[in-house]
Amino acid sequence: MGTATLGVSIAVPEPYGSQLQQLRAGFGDAAAHGIPTHVTLVPPTEVDADRLPEIKAHLAEVAGAFRAFAMRLSGTGTFRPVSPVVFVRIVEGVAGCTRLQGAVRDPAGPLSRELAFPYHPHVTVAHGISEEAMDVAYGALADYAAEWTCAGFALYEQGSDGVWRKVREYPFGDGPTGVPGQPDSVPGAAADTTARPS
């Protein structure tokens, strides 16, 4: 059946998601239009396609055991010089994200994997662009702020065109609805065949 490249993430809802995506594109990040604005729970991971039913069942079980939690973004941070990334900081919701990604990557589950770096939830706004452009991104969003209630997460698959598309939403056990407002795919996305971890 081949393989699929999957990611699991918390969508940043509208209007914030589109705002940050457009800003990311404006900073010169060519991947921006192919990556919905998000907080990563599982970075790009290649799996056997025949494991998808098992993975979906696992994610549904994890989501059912969680409850909604507050998320708040404020200001910017960077992983430079270790990694060429500028991000918007999560100042409320870190503990919830950390618990959630631990459950999704449960060593006994189908998405168990090692991470290249210790888990640090964030919202990427620039990745792999020039140092000057990353400096612009860092300064431009220094006063950025947003907040919402995280009520679930979603499974995404990267297409052959490099674009990440939503496969399925997983609302938490106490949530009446799914992941808040982002489109299932990214309209007008430019092709980018390079998988990005952020």
mmCIF file of C-alpha atoms in Angstrom:
data_model
loop_
_atom_site.group_PDB
_atom_site.id
_atom_site.type_symbol
_atom_site.label_atom_id
_atom_site.label_comp_id
_atom_site.label_asym_id
_atom_site.label_seq_id
_atom_site.Cartn_x
_atom_site.Cartn_y
_atom_site.Cartn_z
ATOM 1 C CA MET A 1 0.000 0.000 0.000
ATOM 2 C CA GLY A 2 2.988 2.333 0.174
ATOM 3 C CA THR A 3 3.685 4.977 2.763
ATOM 4 C CA ALA A 4 2.165 8.240 3.944
ATOM 5 C CA THR A 5 3.787 11.270 5.582
ATOM 6 C CA LEU A 6 1.670 12.298 8.547
ATOM 7 C CA GLY A 7 1.715 15.032 11.152
ATOM 8 C CA VAL A 8 -0.461 15.678 14.180
ATOM 9 C CA SER A 9 -1.047 19.233 15.341
ATOM 10 C CA ILE A 10 -3.281 21.760 17.047
ATOM 11 C CA ALA A 11 -4.662 24.214 14.508
ATOM 12 C CA VAL A 12 -4.365 27.901 15.327
ATOM 13 C CA PRO A 13 -7.972 29.040 14.726
ATOM 14 C CA GLU A 14 -9.219 31.926 12.645
ATOM 15 C CA PRO A 15 -8.642 34.749 12.349
ATOM 16 C CA TYR A 16 -5.185 34.123 13.832
ATOM 17 C CA GLY A 17 -4.282 31.159 11.643
ATOM 18 C CA SER A 18 -4.630 32.978 8.329
ATOM 19 C CA GLN A 19 -3.061 36.161 9.704
ATOM 20 C CA LEU A 20 0.085 34.345 10.807
ATOM 21 C CA GLN A 21 0.222 32.288 7.610
ATOM 22 C CA GLN A 22 0.129 35.428 5.477
ATOM 23 C CA LEU A 23 2.753 37.093 7.634
ATOM 24 C CA ARG A 24 4.968 34.003 7.337
ATOM 25 C CA ALA A 25 4.652 34.171 3.543
ATOM 26 C CA GLY A 26 5.423 37.888 3.657
ATOM 27 C CA PHE A 27 8.673 37.218 5.500
ATOM 28 C CA GLY A 28 9.757 35.131 2.500
ATOM 29 C CA ASP A 29 9.081 31.621 3.806
ATOM 30 C CA ALA A 30 8.133 29.709 0.641
ATOM 31 C CA ALA A 31 6.603 26.858 2.665
ATOM 32 C CA ALA A 32 4.030 29.099 4.339
ATOM 33 C CA HIS A 33 1.126 28.492 1.961
ATOM 34 C CA GLY A 34 1.502 24.732 2.234
ATOM 35 C CA ILE A 35 1.472 24.576 6.025
ATOM 36 C CA PRO A 36 -1.625 25.591 8.014
ATOM 37 C CA THR A 37 -0.638 27.561 11.122
ATOM 38 C CA HIS A 38 -0.298 25.102 13.962
ATOM 39 C CA VAL A 39 1.306 23.814 17.132
ATOM 40 C CA THR A 40 3.083 20.539 16.362
ATOM 41 C CA LEU A 41 2.271 17.435 18.391
ATOM 42 C CA VAL A 42 3.949 14.903 16.061
ATOM 43 C CA PRO A 43 6.364 16.228 13.422
ATOM 44 C CA PRO A 44 6.381 14.849 9.849
ATOM 45 C CA THR A 45 6.500 11.071 10.189
ATOM 46 C CA GLU A 46 6.503 8.459 7.415
ATOM 47 C CA VAL A 47 4.301 5.459 8.150
ATOM 48 C CA ASP A 48 3.038 2.421 6.255
ATOM 49 C CA ALA A 49 -0.307 3.400 4.751
ATOM 50 C CA ASP A 50 -1.928 0.217 6.027
ATOM 51 C CA ARG A 51 -1.387 1.466 9.595
ATOM 52 C CA LEU A 52 -3.729 4.423 9.113
ATOM 53 C CA PRO A 53 -6.765 2.728 10.710
ATOM 54 C CA GLU A 54 -4.694 1.883 13.796
ATOM 55 C CA ILE A 55 -3.326 5.420 13.970
ATOM 56 C CA LYS A 56 -6.784 6.986 13.648
ATOM 57 C CA ALA A 57 -8.164 4.733 16.383
ATOM 58 C CA HIS A 58 -5.249 5.658 18.657
ATOM 59 C CA LEU A 59 -5.789 9.388 18.091
ATOM 60 C CA ALA A 60 -9.512 9.078 18.780
ATOM 61 C CA GLU A 61 -8.761 7.319 22.062
ATOM 62 C CA VAL A 62 -6.252 9.995 23.092
ATOM 63 C CA ALA A 63 -8.642 12.837 22.211
ATOM 64 C CA GLY A 64 -11.498 11.249 24.126
ATOM 65 C CA ALA A 65 -9.454 11.263 27.314
ATOM 66 C CA PHE A 66 -8.541 14.973 27.129
ATOM 67 C CA ARG A 67 -10.387 18.112 28.139
ATOM 68 C CA ALA A 68 -10.255 21.585 26.595
ATOM 69 C CA PHE A 69 -7.550 23.951 27.826
ATOM 70 C CA ALA A 70 -6.712 27.627 27.353
ATOM 71 C CA MET A 71 -4.105 28.660 24.793
ATOM 72 C CA ARG A 72 -2.465 32.076 24.745
ATOM 73 C CA LEU A 73 0.248 33.386 22.428
ATOM 74 C CA SER A 74 2.447 36.368 23.208
ATOM 75 C CA GLY A 75 5.584 37.718 21.568
ATOM 76 C CA THR A 76 8.333 35.927 19.687
ATOM 77 C CA GLY A 77 11.176 33.521 20.304
ATOM 78 C CA THR A 78 13.787 31.742 18.216
ATOM 79 C CA PHE A 79 15.701 28.475 18.128
ATOM 80 C CA ARG A 80 18.676 30.142 16.448
ATOM 81 C CA PRO A 81 21.536 29.322 16.179
ATOM 82 C CA VAL A 82 20.633 25.653 16.758
ATOM 83 C CA SER A 83 17.757 25.713 14.257
ATOM 84 C CA PRO A 84 16.746 28.483 11.791
ATOM 85 C CA VAL A 85 13.294 29.112 13.256
ATOM 86 C CA VAL A 86 11.439 32.158 14.579
ATOM 87 C CA PHE A 87 8.193 31.454 16.400
ATOM 88 C CA VAL A 88 5.360 33.023 18.352
ATOM 89 C CA ARG A 89 5.621 31.954 22.002
ATOM 90 C CA ILE A 90 2.959 29.990 23.828
ATOM 91 C CA VAL A 91 2.605 31.537 27.277
ATOM 92 C CA GLU A 92 -0.468 29.577 28.376
ATOM 93 C CA GLY A 93 -1.209 26.021 27.312
ATOM 94 C CA VAL A 94 2.334 24.641 27.342
ATOM 95 C CA ALA A 95 1.478 21.986 29.930
ATOM 96 C CA GLY A 96 -1.602 20.888 27.980
ATOM 97 C CA CYS A 97 0.347 20.639 24.718
ATOM 98 C CA THR A 98 3.137 18.716 26.407
ATOM 99 C CA ARG A 99 0.773 16.196 27.987
ATOM 100 C CA LEU A 100 -1.098 15.807 24.729
ATOM 101 C CA GLN A 101 1.957 15.172 22.566
ATOM 102 C CA GLY A 102 3.212 12.660 25.120
ATOM 103 C CA ALA A 103 -0.038 10.729 24.882
ATOM 104 C CA VAL A 104 -0.073 10.877 21.063
ATOM 105 C CA ARG A 105 3.544 9.631 20.909
ATOM 106 C CA ASP A 106 2.963 6.973 23.595
ATOM 107 C CA PRO A 107 5.833 4.449 23.309
ATOM 108 C CA ALA A 108 3.266 1.653 23.164
ATOM 109 C CA GLY A 109 1.253 3.342 20.394
ATOM 110 C CA PRO A 110 1.514 3.498 16.584
ATOM 111 C CA LEU A 111 3.037 7.008 16.545
ATOM 112 C CA SER A 112 5.906 6.342 18.923
ATOM 113 C CA ARG A 113 9.042 8.146 17.753
ATOM 114 C CA GLU A 114 12.074 9.959 19.051
ATOM 115 C CA LEU A 115 12.337 13.721 18.589
ATOM 116 C CA ALA A 116 15.430 15.487 17.298
ATOM 117 C CA PHE A 117 15.069 18.101 20.069
ATOM 118 C CA PRO A 118 13.234 18.237 23.418
ATOM 119 C CA TYR A 119 9.553 19.065 22.895
ATOM 120 C CA HIS A 120 8.906 22.821 22.956
ATOM 121 C CA PRO A 121 5.417 23.837 21.789
ATOM 122 C CA HIS A 122 5.421 26.930 19.594
ATOM 123 C CA VAL A 123 3.906 28.478 16.445
ATOM 124 C CA THR A 124 6.462 28.809 13.653
ATOM 125 C CA VAL A 125 6.377 32.077 11.681
ATOM 126 C CA ALA A 126 9.688 31.763 9.800
ATOM 127 C CA HIS A 127 11.844 28.758 8.942
ATOM 128 C CA GLY A 128 14.984 28.449 6.886
ATOM 129 C CA ILE A 129 14.960 31.956 5.435
ATOM 130 C CA SER A 130 17.754 34.539 5.552
ATOM 131 C CA GLU A 131 19.010 35.787 8.897
ATOM 132 C CA GLU A 132 17.881 39.292 7.963
ATOM 133 C CA ALA A 133 14.348 38.108 7.179
ATOM 134 C CA MET A 134 14.202 36.133 10.423
ATOM 135 C CA ASP A 135 15.237 39.274 12.289
ATOM 136 C CA VAL A 136 12.332 41.093 10.607
ATOM 137 C CA ALA A 137 9.896 38.327 11.635
ATOM 138 C CA TYR A 138 11.201 38.368 15.203
ATOM 139 C CA GLY A 139 10.698 42.114 15.504
ATOM 140 C CA ALA A 140 7.437 42.392 13.589
ATOM 141 C CA LEU A 141 5.604 39.989 15.901
ATOM 142 C CA ALA A 142 7.252 41.031 19.170
ATOM 143 C CA ASP A 143 3.921 42.429 20.419
ATOM 144 C CA TYR A 144 1.706 39.739 18.888
ATOM 145 C CA ALA A 145 -1.010 38.287 21.114
ATOM 146 C CA ALA A 146 -3.837 35.786 20.623
ATOM 147 C CA GLU A 147 -5.880 33.451 22.792
ATOM 148 C CA TRP A 148 -8.455 30.695 22.350
ATOM 149 C CA THR A 149 -9.667 27.468 23.898
ATOM 150 C CA CYS A 150 -7.992 24.364 22.492
ATOM 151 C CA ALA A 151 -10.802 21.824 22.025
ATOM 152 C CA GLY A 152 -9.020 19.199 19.945
ATOM 153 C CA PHE A 153 -6.353 18.460 17.365
ATOM 154 C CA ALA A 154 -6.103 17.039 13.845
ATOM 155 C CA LEU A 155 -4.257 14.506 11.714
ATOM 156 C CA TYR A 156 -2.658 15.908 8.548
ATOM 157 C CA GLU A 157 -1.068 14.254 5.518
ATOM 158 C CA GLN A 158 1.501 15.805 3.222
ATOM 159 C CA GLY A 159 0.601 15.472 -0.456
ATOM 160 C CA SER A 160 2.984 14.883 -3.319
ATOM 161 C CA ASP A 161 2.807 18.645 -3.931
ATOM 162 C CA GLY A 162 4.259 19.315 -0.473
ATOM 163 C CA VAL A 163 0.989 20.719 0.881
ATOM 164 C CA TRP A 164 -0.340 19.536 4.251
ATOM 165 C CA ARG A 165 -4.047 18.655 4.241
ATOM 166 C CA LYS A 166 -6.338 17.775 7.102
ATOM 167 C CA VAL A 167 -7.299 14.075 7.183
ATOM 168 C CA ARG A 168 -9.470 14.047 10.288
ATOM 169 C CA GLU A 169 -10.306 16.159 13.337
ATOM 170 C CA TYR A 170 -10.211 14.773 16.871
ATOM 171 C CA PRO A 171 -12.319 16.797 19.333
ATOM 172 C CA PHE A 172 -11.600 16.324 23.022
ATOM 173 C CA GLY A 173 -13.958 14.307 25.186
ATOM 174 C CA ASP A 174 -15.699 17.411 26.525
ATOM 175 C CA GLY A 175 -15.911 19.209 23.187
ATOM 176 C CA PRO A 176 -19.159 19.369 21.173
ATOM 177 C CA THR A 177 -17.353 20.355 17.975
ATOM 178 C CA GLY A 178 -14.089 19.667 16.182
ATOM 179 C CA VAL A 179 -10.936 21.643 15.598
ATOM 180 C CA PRO A 180 -11.752 25.365 15.252
ATOM 181 C CA GLY A 181 -11.755 27.049 11.883
ATOM 182 C CA GLN A 182 -9.040 26.232 9.456
ATOM 183 C CA PRO A 183 -9.714 24.916 5.945
ATOM 184 C CA ASP A 184 -9.115 21.250 5.165
ATOM 185 C CA SER A 185 -6.463 22.270 2.663
ATOM 186 C CA VAL A 186 -4.607 25.426 1.803
ATOM 187 C CA PRO A 187 -6.136 27.282 -1.179
ATOM 188 C CA GLY A 188 -3.666 28.463 -3.783
ATOM 189 C CA ALA A 189 -0.770 26.733 -2.084
ATOM 190 C CA ALA A 190 2.517 26.845 -3.870
ATOM 191 C CA ALA A 191 4.163 23.474 -4.381
ATOM 192 C CA ASP A 192 6.915 22.682 -1.925
ATOM 193 C CA THR A 193 8.171 19.132 -1.826
ATOM 194 C CA THR A 194 10.404 19.632 1.198
ATOM 195 C CA ALA A 195 8.947 18.338 4.441
ATOM 196 C CA ARG A 196 9.275 20.917 7.183
ATOM 197 C CA PRO A 197 9.341 19.925 10.824
ATOM 198 C CA SER A 198 7.971 23.218 12.068
#
